[in-house]
Short mmCIF file of C-alpha atoms in Angstrom, two decimals:
data_model
loop_
_atom_site.label_atom_id
_atom_site.label_comp_id
_atom_site.label_asym_id
_atom_site.label_seq_id
_atom_site.Cartn_x
_atom_site.Cartn_y
_atom_site.Cartn_z
CA MET A 1 19.25 9.98 -17.80
CA GLY A 2 16.49 12.22 -19.13
CA LEU A 3 18.75 15.28 -19.15
CA GLY A 4 21.50 13.35 -20.92
CA LEU A 5 19.02 12.04 -23.43
CA SER A 6 17.81 15.57 -24.15
CA LEU A 7 21.21 16.42 -25.65
CA PHE A 8 20.49 13.98 -28.48
CA VAL A 9 16.70 13.64 -28.60
CA GLU A 10 14.41 16.57 -29.30
CA ALA A 11 11.62 16.75 -26.73
CA PRO A 12 8.25 18.24 -27.69
CA LEU A 13 8.99 21.57 -26.04
CA GLY A 14 7.62 24.93 -27.06
CA ARG A 15 4.02 26.12 -26.68
CA SER A 16 2.69 22.57 -26.86
CA ASP A 17 0.05 20.80 -24.85
CA TRP A 18 2.66 18.59 -23.24
CA GLU A 19 4.72 21.55 -22.06
CA TYR A 20 1.60 23.15 -20.62
CA LEU A 21 0.72 19.95 -18.76
CA PHE A 22 4.24 19.48 -17.44
CA GLY A 23 4.38 23.14 -16.44
CA LEU A 24 1.32 22.55 -14.30
CA ALA A 25 2.87 19.33 -13.00
CA SER A 26 6.06 21.15 -12.01
CA SER A 27 4.09 23.59 -9.91
CA SER A 28 2.15 20.72 -8.34
CA ALA A 29 5.38 18.83 -7.64
CA ILE A 30 6.83 21.81 -5.77
CA VAL A 31 3.67 22.23 -3.67
CA TRP A 32 3.51 18.47 -3.01
CA THR A 33 7.12 18.50 -1.85
CA GLN A 34 6.47 21.38 0.53
CA ALA A 35 3.30 19.76 1.88
CA GLY A 36 5.06 16.40 2.34
CA PHE A 37 8.01 18.06 4.06
CA LEU A 38 5.65 19.92 6.39
CA LEU A 39 3.63 16.77 7.18
CA ILE A 40 6.72 14.69 7.97
CA ARG A 41 8.14 17.49 10.12
CA ILE A 42 4.90 17.65 12.11
CA LEU A 43 4.75 13.88 12.61
CA PHE A 44 8.41 13.67 13.63
CA LEU A 45 8.20 16.74 15.85
CA ALA A 46 8.32 14.78 19.10
CA ALA A 47 9.67 11.44 17.89
CA ASP A 48 12.66 11.51 20.22
CA ASP A 49 12.45 7.78 20.95
CA LEU A 50 13.49 7.13 17.35
CA HIS A 51 16.73 8.97 18.10
CA LEU A 52 17.18 6.86 21.23
CA LEU A 53 17.14 3.72 19.09
CA ALA A 54 20.43 4.85 17.52
CA PHE A 55 22.16 5.86 20.75
CA HIS A 56 23.76 2.44 21.17
CA LEU A 57 25.56 2.84 17.84
CA PRO A 58 28.97 4.58 17.59
CA LEU A 59 27.44 7.61 15.86
CA GLY A 60 27.35 11.29 16.63
CA ALA A 61 24.31 13.55 16.59
CA ARG A 62 25.06 14.74 13.06
CA GLU A 63 25.27 11.19 11.71
CA ARG A 64 21.93 10.33 13.31
CA GLN A 65 20.50 13.58 11.96
CA ALA A 66 21.75 12.68 8.47
CA GLY A 67 20.03 9.31 8.76
CA PHE A 68 16.73 10.95 9.62
CA VAL A 69 17.17 13.37 6.73
CA LEU A 70 17.55 10.42 4.36
CA LEU A 71 14.46 8.75 5.83
CA GLU A 72 12.52 12.00 5.53
CA ALA A 73 13.67 12.53 1.94
CA LEU A 74 12.67 9.00 1.01
CA MET A 75 9.17 9.44 2.46
CA VAL A 76 8.71 12.78 0.68
CA LEU A 77 9.91 11.35 -2.64
CA VAL A 78 7.65 8.32 -2.32
CA GLY A 79 4.68 10.61 -1.63
CA CYS A 80 5.45 12.76 -4.68
CA ALA A 81 5.99 9.69 -6.84
CA ALA A 82 2.63 8.26 -5.77
CA GLY A 83 0.89 11.43 -6.91
CA LEU A 84 2.77 11.95 -10.17
CA ALA A 85 3.63 8.39 -11.27
CA VAL A 86 0.56 7.87 -13.47
CA PHE A 87 1.14 11.13 -15.32
CA GLY A 88 4.84 10.35 -15.83
CA ILE A 89 4.20 6.81 -17.08
CA SER A 90 1.56 8.09 -19.49
CA ALA A 91 4.06 10.59 -20.91
CA ILE A 92 6.65 7.86 -21.47
CA VAL A 93 4.11 5.56 -23.13
CA VAL A 94 2.80 8.27 -25.47
CA LEU A 95 6.02 10.18 -26.23
CA GLY A 96 8.70 7.52 -25.81
CA PRO A 97 12.24 8.70 -24.87
CA PRO A 98 11.32 12.43 -25.00
CA GLY A 99 8.98 11.72 -22.09
CA LEU A 100 12.05 11.07 -19.93
CA VAL A 101 13.33 14.52 -20.83
CA LEU A 102 10.12 16.14 -19.67
CA ILE A 103 10.04 14.09 -16.45
CA ALA A 104 13.62 15.01 -15.57
CA THR A 105 13.08 18.68 -16.46
CA TYR A 106 9.69 19.38 -14.92
CA LEU A 107 9.29 16.78 -12.15
CA LEU A 108 12.55 15.34 -10.82
CA ILE A 109 14.66 18.51 -10.64
CA PRO A 110 11.96 20.68 -8.98
CA VAL A 111 11.34 18.03 -6.31
CA LEU A 112 15.04 17.53 -5.52
CA VAL A 113 15.88 21.23 -5.46
CA THR A 114 12.79 22.15 -3.41
CA TYR A 115 13.45 19.47 -0.81
CA SER A 116 17.15 20.33 -0.53
CA VAL A 117 16.47 24.05 -0.08
CA LEU A 118 13.70 23.36 2.44
CA GLN A 119 15.96 21.04 4.44
CA ALA A 120 18.79 23.57 4.53
CA GLY A 121 16.45 26.45 5.37
CA ALA A 122 14.70 24.52 8.13
CA THR A 123 18.04 23.56 9.67
CA VAL A 124 19.25 27.17 9.65
CA VAL A 125 15.94 28.46 11.07
CA ALA A 126 16.00 25.79 13.80
CA LEU A 127 19.55 26.84 14.67
CA ALA A 128 18.51 30.49 14.81
CA CYS A 129 15.47 29.67 16.96
CA ALA A 130 17.72 27.84 19.41
CA ALA A 131 19.61 31.12 19.92
CA LEU A 132 16.43 33.20 20.28
CA PRO A 133 14.33 33.45 23.46
CA VAL A 134 11.49 31.28 22.11
CA GLY A 135 12.31 28.39 24.45
CA ARG A 136 10.13 25.35 24.00
CA LEU A 137 8.21 26.94 21.14
CA ARG A 138 11.10 26.87 18.67
CA ARG A 139 9.79 23.86 16.77
CA ILE A 140 6.29 25.31 16.58
CA VAL A 141 7.80 28.54 15.22
CA LEU A 142 9.53 26.47 12.54
CA VAL A 143 6.27 24.76 11.56
CA ALA A 144 4.50 28.13 11.40
CA LEU A 145 7.15 29.41 8.99
CA LEU A 146 6.78 26.30 6.83
CA VAL A 147 2.99 26.80 6.72
CA ALA A 148 3.48 30.42 5.65
CA LEU A 149 5.95 29.33 2.96
CA LEU A 150 3.50 26.75 1.62
CA ALA A 151 0.69 29.34 1.49
CA GLY A 152 2.97 31.78 -0.34
CA SER A 153 3.96 29.11 -2.84
CA VAL A 154 0.31 28.31 -3.62
CA GLU A 155 -0.41 32.02 -4.06
CA VAL A 156 2.51 32.51 -6.47
CA SER A 157 1.51 29.44 -8.50
CA SER A 158 -2.09 30.64 -8.76
CA ARG A 159 -0.97 34.06 -10.02
CA PHE A 160 1.19 32.46 -12.72
CA LEU A 161 -1.72 30.24 -13.71
CA VAL A 162 -3.91 33.30 -14.24
CA GLY A 163 -1.16 34.94 -16.30
CA ALA A 164 -0.78 31.82 -18.46
CA SER A 165 -4.06 32.66 -20.20
CA GLU A 166 -2.29 35.69 -21.71
CA GLY A 167 0.60 33.63 -23.09
CA GLY A 168 2.90 33.72 -20.05
CA PRO A 169 4.53 30.74 -18.34
CA VAL A 170 2.19 28.46 -16.41
CA SER A 171 4.47 28.28 -13.36
CA PRO A 172 7.62 30.04 -12.05
CA TYR A 173 9.73 26.99 -12.80
CA ALA A 174 8.31 26.72 -16.33
CA GLY A 175 9.30 30.36 -16.84
CA LEU A 176 12.85 29.54 -15.70
CA VAL A 177 13.03 26.65 -18.18
CA GLU A 178 11.84 28.90 -21.02
CA TRP A 179 14.47 31.51 -20.11
CA LEU A 180 17.25 28.90 -20.06
CA ARG A 181 16.13 27.45 -23.38
CA GLU A 182 16.39 30.89 -24.97
CA THR A 183 19.71 31.96 -23.41
CA ALA A 184 21.77 28.79 -22.76
CA ARG A 185 23.21 26.30 -25.24
CA PRO A 186 22.75 23.45 -24.50
CA TRP A 187 20.04 24.34 -21.99
CA PRO A 188 19.68 20.82 -20.45
CA LEU A 189 23.34 20.91 -19.41
CA ALA A 190 22.89 24.37 -17.87
CA LEU A 191 19.73 23.28 -16.06
CA GLY A 192 21.27 20.08 -14.72
CA THR A 193 24.47 21.82 -13.63
CA GLY A 194 22.58 24.61 -11.88
CA ALA A 195 20.33 22.13 -10.07
CA LEU A 196 23.34 20.07 -8.99
CA VAL A 197 25.09 23.17 -7.62
CA VAL A 198 21.99 24.27 -5.68
CA VAL A 199 21.48 20.79 -4.20
CA ALA A 200 25.17 20.51 -3.24
CA ILE A 201 25.15 23.92 -1.51
CA ALA A 202 21.90 23.14 0.30
CA VAL A 203 23.18 19.76 1.52
CA ALA A 204 26.44 21.33 2.70
CA VAL A 205 24.54 24.06 4.58
CA ALA A 206 22.23 21.48 6.19
CA LEU A 207 25.18 19.37 7.36
CA VAL A 208 27.21 22.31 8.67
CA ALA A 209 24.24 23.88 10.46
CA ALA A 210 23.09 20.58 12.00
CA PRO A 211 23.25 20.69 15.82
CA ARG A 212 26.17 18.92 17.47
CA GLU A 213 23.85 17.32 20.00
CA HIS A 214 20.25 16.17 19.92
CA VAL A 215 17.89 18.50 21.76
CA PRO A 216 14.74 16.58 22.75
CA ALA A 217 11.40 18.15 22.08
CA ALA A 218 9.27 19.29 24.99
CA ALA A 219 6.05 17.29 25.17
CA TYR A 220 4.27 19.98 27.16
CA SER A 221 4.47 23.75 27.37
CA ARG A 222 4.73 25.69 30.60
CA VAL A 223 1.28 27.24 30.77
CA ARG A 224 0.58 28.78 34.17
CA ILE A 225 -3.04 28.08 35.04
CA GLY A 226 -3.11 28.31 38.81
CA ARG A 227 -4.67 26.12 41.46
CA LEU A 228 -8.23 27.27 40.68
CA GLY A 229 -7.74 26.63 36.96
CA ARG A 230 -6.31 23.17 37.60
CA GLY A 231 -9.31 22.33 39.76
CA LEU A 232 -11.80 23.51 37.16
CA LEU A 233 -10.14 21.96 34.12
CA GLY A 234 -9.24 18.58 35.55
CA ALA A 235 -6.33 16.32 34.66
CA TYR A 236 -7.39 15.39 31.12
CA MET A 237 -8.30 18.94 30.10
CA LEU A 238 -5.07 20.26 31.57
CA GLN A 239 -3.02 17.61 29.79
CA HIS A 240 -4.67 18.53 26.48
CA ALA A 241 -4.19 22.27 27.02
CA ARG A 242 -0.46 21.94 27.75
CA SER A 243 0.31 19.46 24.96
CA GLN A 244 2.64 20.63 22.21
CA GLN A 245 0.41 18.88 19.66
CA THR A 246 -2.48 21.09 20.77
CA MET A 247 -0.37 24.21 20.45
CA LEU A 248 0.80 23.06 17.02
CA ALA A 249 -2.77 22.43 15.84
CA ILE A 250 -3.78 25.91 17.03
CA VAL A 251 -0.91 27.53 15.12
CA ILE A 252 -1.73 25.66 11.89
CA SER A 253 -5.47 26.31 12.24
CA VAL A 254 -4.95 30.04 12.84
CA ALA A 255 -2.58 30.27 9.87
CA ALA A 256 -5.04 28.44 7.59
CA PHE A 257 -7.98 30.55 8.81
CA ALA A 258 -6.06 33.79 8.23
CA ALA A 259 -5.00 32.72 4.73
CA LEU A 260 -8.53 31.65 3.76
CA THR A 261 -9.98 34.88 5.16
CA VAL A 262 -7.64 36.94 2.98
CA ARG A 263 -8.08 34.71 -0.06
CA PRO A 264 -11.21 32.53 0.34
CA ILE A 265 -10.41 29.65 -1.99
CA VAL A 266 -12.70 27.63 0.29
CA HIS A 267 -14.71 28.71 3.32
CA PRO A 268 -12.43 29.84 6.20
CA GLY A 269 -14.42 27.68 8.62
CA LEU A 270 -12.71 24.66 7.09
CA ALA A 271 -9.66 25.54 9.21
CA LEU A 272 -11.62 24.49 12.32
CA THR A 273 -11.25 20.85 11.29
CA LEU A 274 -7.50 21.12 11.93
CA LEU A 275 -8.15 21.58 15.66
CA SER A 276 -8.96 17.87 15.92
CA LEU A 277 -5.43 16.75 15.01
CA PRO A 278 -4.21 16.47 18.65
CA GLY A 279 -6.78 13.71 19.17
CA LEU A 280 -4.42 11.35 17.35
CA TYR A 281 -2.07 11.52 20.33
CA GLN A 282 -4.58 12.08 23.14
CA TYR A 283 -5.14 8.47 24.23
CA ALA A 284 -1.46 7.50 24.24
CA ALA A 285 -0.40 10.75 25.91
CA SER A 286 -2.90 10.27 28.75
CA ARG A 287 -1.96 6.62 29.34
CA ARG A 288 -0.47 7.49 32.75
CA LEU A 289 -3.78 8.98 33.78
CA HIS A 290 -5.47 5.74 32.68
CA ARG A 291 -3.13 3.75 34.89
CA LEU A 292 -3.88 5.95 37.85
CA GLN A 293 -7.65 5.75 37.61
CA GLY A 294 -8.47 3.47 34.70
CA HIS A 295 -9.44 0.57 36.97
CA ARG A 296 -11.94 2.84 38.73
CA ARG A 297 -13.47 4.54 35.69
CA PRO A 298 -15.67 2.92 33.02
CA ALA A 299 -14.66 3.04 29.36
CA TRP A 300 -17.36 5.54 28.39
CA TRP A 301 -16.07 7.98 31.03
CA GLN A 302 -12.56 7.72 29.61
CA TYR A 303 -13.90 8.34 26.11
CA LEU A 304 -15.63 11.50 27.29
CA ALA A 305 -12.41 12.57 29.05
CA LEU A 306 -10.63 12.23 25.68
CA ALA A 307 -13.30 13.91 23.55
CA LEU A 308 -14.47 16.78 25.77
CA PRO A 309 -11.13 18.70 25.77
CA GLN A 310 -11.16 18.60 21.98
CA MET A 311 -14.79 19.74 21.92
CA ALA A 312 -13.93 22.62 24.27
CA LEU A 313 -11.08 23.72 21.99
CA LEU A 314 -13.41 23.49 18.97
CA ALA A 315 -16.05 25.59 20.77
CA LEU A 316 -13.49 28.26 21.61
CA GLY A 317 -12.19 28.27 18.03
CA THR A 318 -15.74 28.50 16.65
CA ILE A 319 -16.54 31.55 18.78
CA ILE A 320 -13.38 33.33 17.63
CA ALA A 321 -13.98 32.36 13.98
CA VAL A 322 -17.57 33.65 14.06
CA LEU A 323 -16.47 36.96 15.57
CA VAL A 324 -13.77 37.40 12.91
CA LEU A 325 -16.15 36.50 10.08
CA LEU A 326 -18.78 38.91 11.41
CA ALA A 327 -16.19 41.68 11.10
CA THR A 328 -14.78 40.63 7.71
CA ARG A 329 -17.28 38.43 5.82
CA PRO A 330 -20.74 38.59 7.47
CA ALA A 331 -22.43 36.75 4.60
CA SER A 332 -20.37 33.60 5.21
CA VAL A 333 -21.18 33.20 8.93
CA GLY A 334 -24.15 30.92 8.21
CA GLU A 335 -21.90 28.31 6.61
CA VAL A 336 -19.79 27.84 9.74
CA GLY A 337 -22.28 25.34 11.18
CA GLY A 338 -21.51 22.74 8.53
CA HIS A 339 -17.77 22.96 9.19
CA VAL A 340 -18.35 22.69 12.95
CA GLY A 341 -20.33 19.51 12.32
CA ALA A 342 -17.52 18.17 10.15
CA SER A 343 -15.05 19.06 12.92
CA VAL A 344 -17.10 17.10 15.47
CA VAL A 345 -17.03 14.08 13.16
CA GLY A 346 -13.29 14.63 12.78
CA ILE A 347 -12.84 14.59 16.56
CA VAL A 348 -14.71 11.28 16.77
CA LEU A 349 -12.59 9.92 13.92
CA VAL A 350 -9.16 10.93 15.21
CA THR A 351 -10.02 9.76 18.73
CA ALA A 352 -10.88 6.34 17.30
CA ILE A 353 -7.59 6.29 15.38
CA GLY A 354 -5.70 7.26 18.53
CA VAL A 355 -7.24 4.32 20.40
CA ALA A 356 -6.86 1.76 17.62
CA PHE A 357 -3.32 2.91 16.72
CA PRO A 358 -1.98 4.46 19.94
CA ALA A 359 0.99 6.72 19.20
CA ASP A 360 3.02 5.82 22.29
CA ASP A 361 5.87 8.28 22.80
CA ALA A 362 4.55 10.27 19.82
CA ASN A 363 5.40 7.45 17.41
CA PRO A 364 4.88 8.94 13.92
CA PHE A 365 4.65 5.56 12.18
CA SER A 366 1.59 4.62 14.25
CA VAL A 367 -0.10 7.84 13.14
CA LEU A 368 0.87 7.19 9.51
CA ILE A 369 -0.51 3.64 9.58
CA GLY A 370 -3.71 4.73 11.33
CA GLY A 371 -4.21 7.62 8.93
CA THR A 372 -3.63 5.37 5.91
CA VAL A 373 -6.11 2.74 7.09
CA CYS A 374 -8.66 5.46 7.86
CA SER A 375 -8.16 7.05 4.43
CA PHE A 376 -8.82 3.76 2.64
CA ALA A 377 -11.92 3.14 4.76
CA LEU A 378 -13.27 6.65 4.12
CA ALA A 379 -12.56 6.38 0.39
CA GLY A 380 -14.42 3.06 0.23
CA MET A 381 -17.45 4.45 2.06
CA ALA A 382 -17.44 7.59 -0.09
CA LEU A 383 -17.41 5.48 -3.26
CA LEU A 384 -20.22 3.32 -1.92
CA LEU A 385 -22.38 6.32 -1.03
CA GLY A 386 -21.58 7.89 -4.38
CA VAL A 387 -22.66 4.77 -6.25
CA LEU A 388 -25.96 4.78 -4.35
CA ASN A 389 -26.59 8.36 -5.54
CA ALA A 390 -28.45 9.09 -2.32
CA THR A 391 -30.10 12.38 -1.34
CA PRO A 392 -28.36 14.77 1.10
CA LEU A 393 -30.74 13.69 3.87
CA VAL A 394 -29.81 10.03 3.40
CA LEU A 395 -26.11 10.89 3.26
CA MET A 396 -26.36 12.90 6.49
CA SER A 397 -28.23 10.03 8.17
CA CYS A 398 -25.49 7.61 7.09
CA VAL A 399 -22.79 9.91 8.46
CA VAL A 400 -24.58 10.22 11.81
CA ALA A 401 -25.15 6.46 12.00
CA LEU A 402 -21.52 5.68 11.17
CA THR A 403 -20.36 8.23 13.75
CA VAL A 404 -22.48 6.59 16.46
CA VAL A 405 -21.14 3.16 15.51
CA LEU A 406 -17.57 4.49 15.58
CA VAL A 407 -18.09 5.95 19.06
CA GLY A 408 -19.41 2.61 20.27
CA LEU A 409 -16.47 0.71 18.80
CA THR A 410 -14.02 3.18 20.34
CA VAL A 411 -15.57 2.78 23.80
CA LEU A 412 -15.44 -0.99 23.35
CA GLY A 413 -11.79 -0.75 22.34
CA ILE A 414 -10.93 1.29 25.45
CA HIS A 415 -12.74 -1.30 27.59
CA VAL A 416 -10.79 -4.17 26.04
CA ILE A 417 -7.43 -2.37 26.36
CA GLU A 418 -8.04 -1.42 29.99
CA LYS A 419 -9.18 -4.96 30.79
CA VAL A 420 -6.00 -6.41 29.31
CA GLU A 421 -3.78 -3.88 31.10
CA ALA A 422 -5.69 -4.02 34.40
CA PRO A 423 -3.15 -6.31 36.16
CA THR A 424 -0.32 -3.86 35.43
CA CYS A 425 -2.40 -0.80 36.30
CA ALA A 426 -3.09 -1.73 39.90
CA PRO A 427 -1.74 0.84 42.42
#
């Protein structure tokens, strides 16, 4: 509607403040779409039980795949809309009908085109990985490529933003719009037609390249540890080491650490916090171990069995990060301690989420709900501490106290769950 309206209504385009703002928003919309696509892909990486729900219907693998694509697209679009809705509504209120032109040009088309191209590219890459000797790691390879693409997109956008101070376009997409406005008449029709063609080709490629049958994801990787290693690690540590979620967190953390080492937008040690992500699935994934020995082990022992493997992975990652920083950025080694502390708090937090919202069979909706509830709780506590205007010592004391309380509540939750399930856990 906005593109059609632009044929009759003159939008405030040109070197105006609104074009500058929407140019920034277009770059943000593209990055948000990539980040949302990556997040949904990670959460749905092992959600094979959702495919099983549709097996009783007279549908083929491609039809089920198309349904999941629509669900994924809807979730990505809702996420982008939540982040950009206030800005879009403000533009409509201030500018009137021309605001619709700007929304369609700088927000809607970039999101649709970016998602369509990502979907087609991911399908083709997944098909290529199935033919390569990567075995069970093919989905992790796909996620690694998506992380690299997201990092490259942020880098390109930042370079354009620096060039905008010299009169250049504020984003790659804004530069494309300027070029079309100077060369095509009418440019909205050319832009809309080009976007429609790209989306149609991407959708066709995604449907043609979709696998003819559903290949379930492997929950665990084949890591050969040996009898001595199995005896030293124990069942819980071994389960955590072989989990695909652990391998995925390592890949993402290494990619983020490498990118921040090359271009330190923030401290590279921040990537260590990503190693705690497998804790979201740890309690549900080790449920069989609970049933084998849960009636013989107290709740605090089970909590330690869930937290210690994550702490061991964090310790290993910290050692490697410190060695790399000593070789590349020695002055920043002293700041690693703060990020390690934040990572420990993150491990406590995600373990509590995994117990309160157990992701049985890698259920992504349980993780989404738990993460949303946790985000609201953290935002409320952050606002409260900000209103108090407390000193850093008081803030640190509050964080430690809340962490201790959260550990206690998690142990109590494990005790209640095991007590309820005790009749069904008997050998």
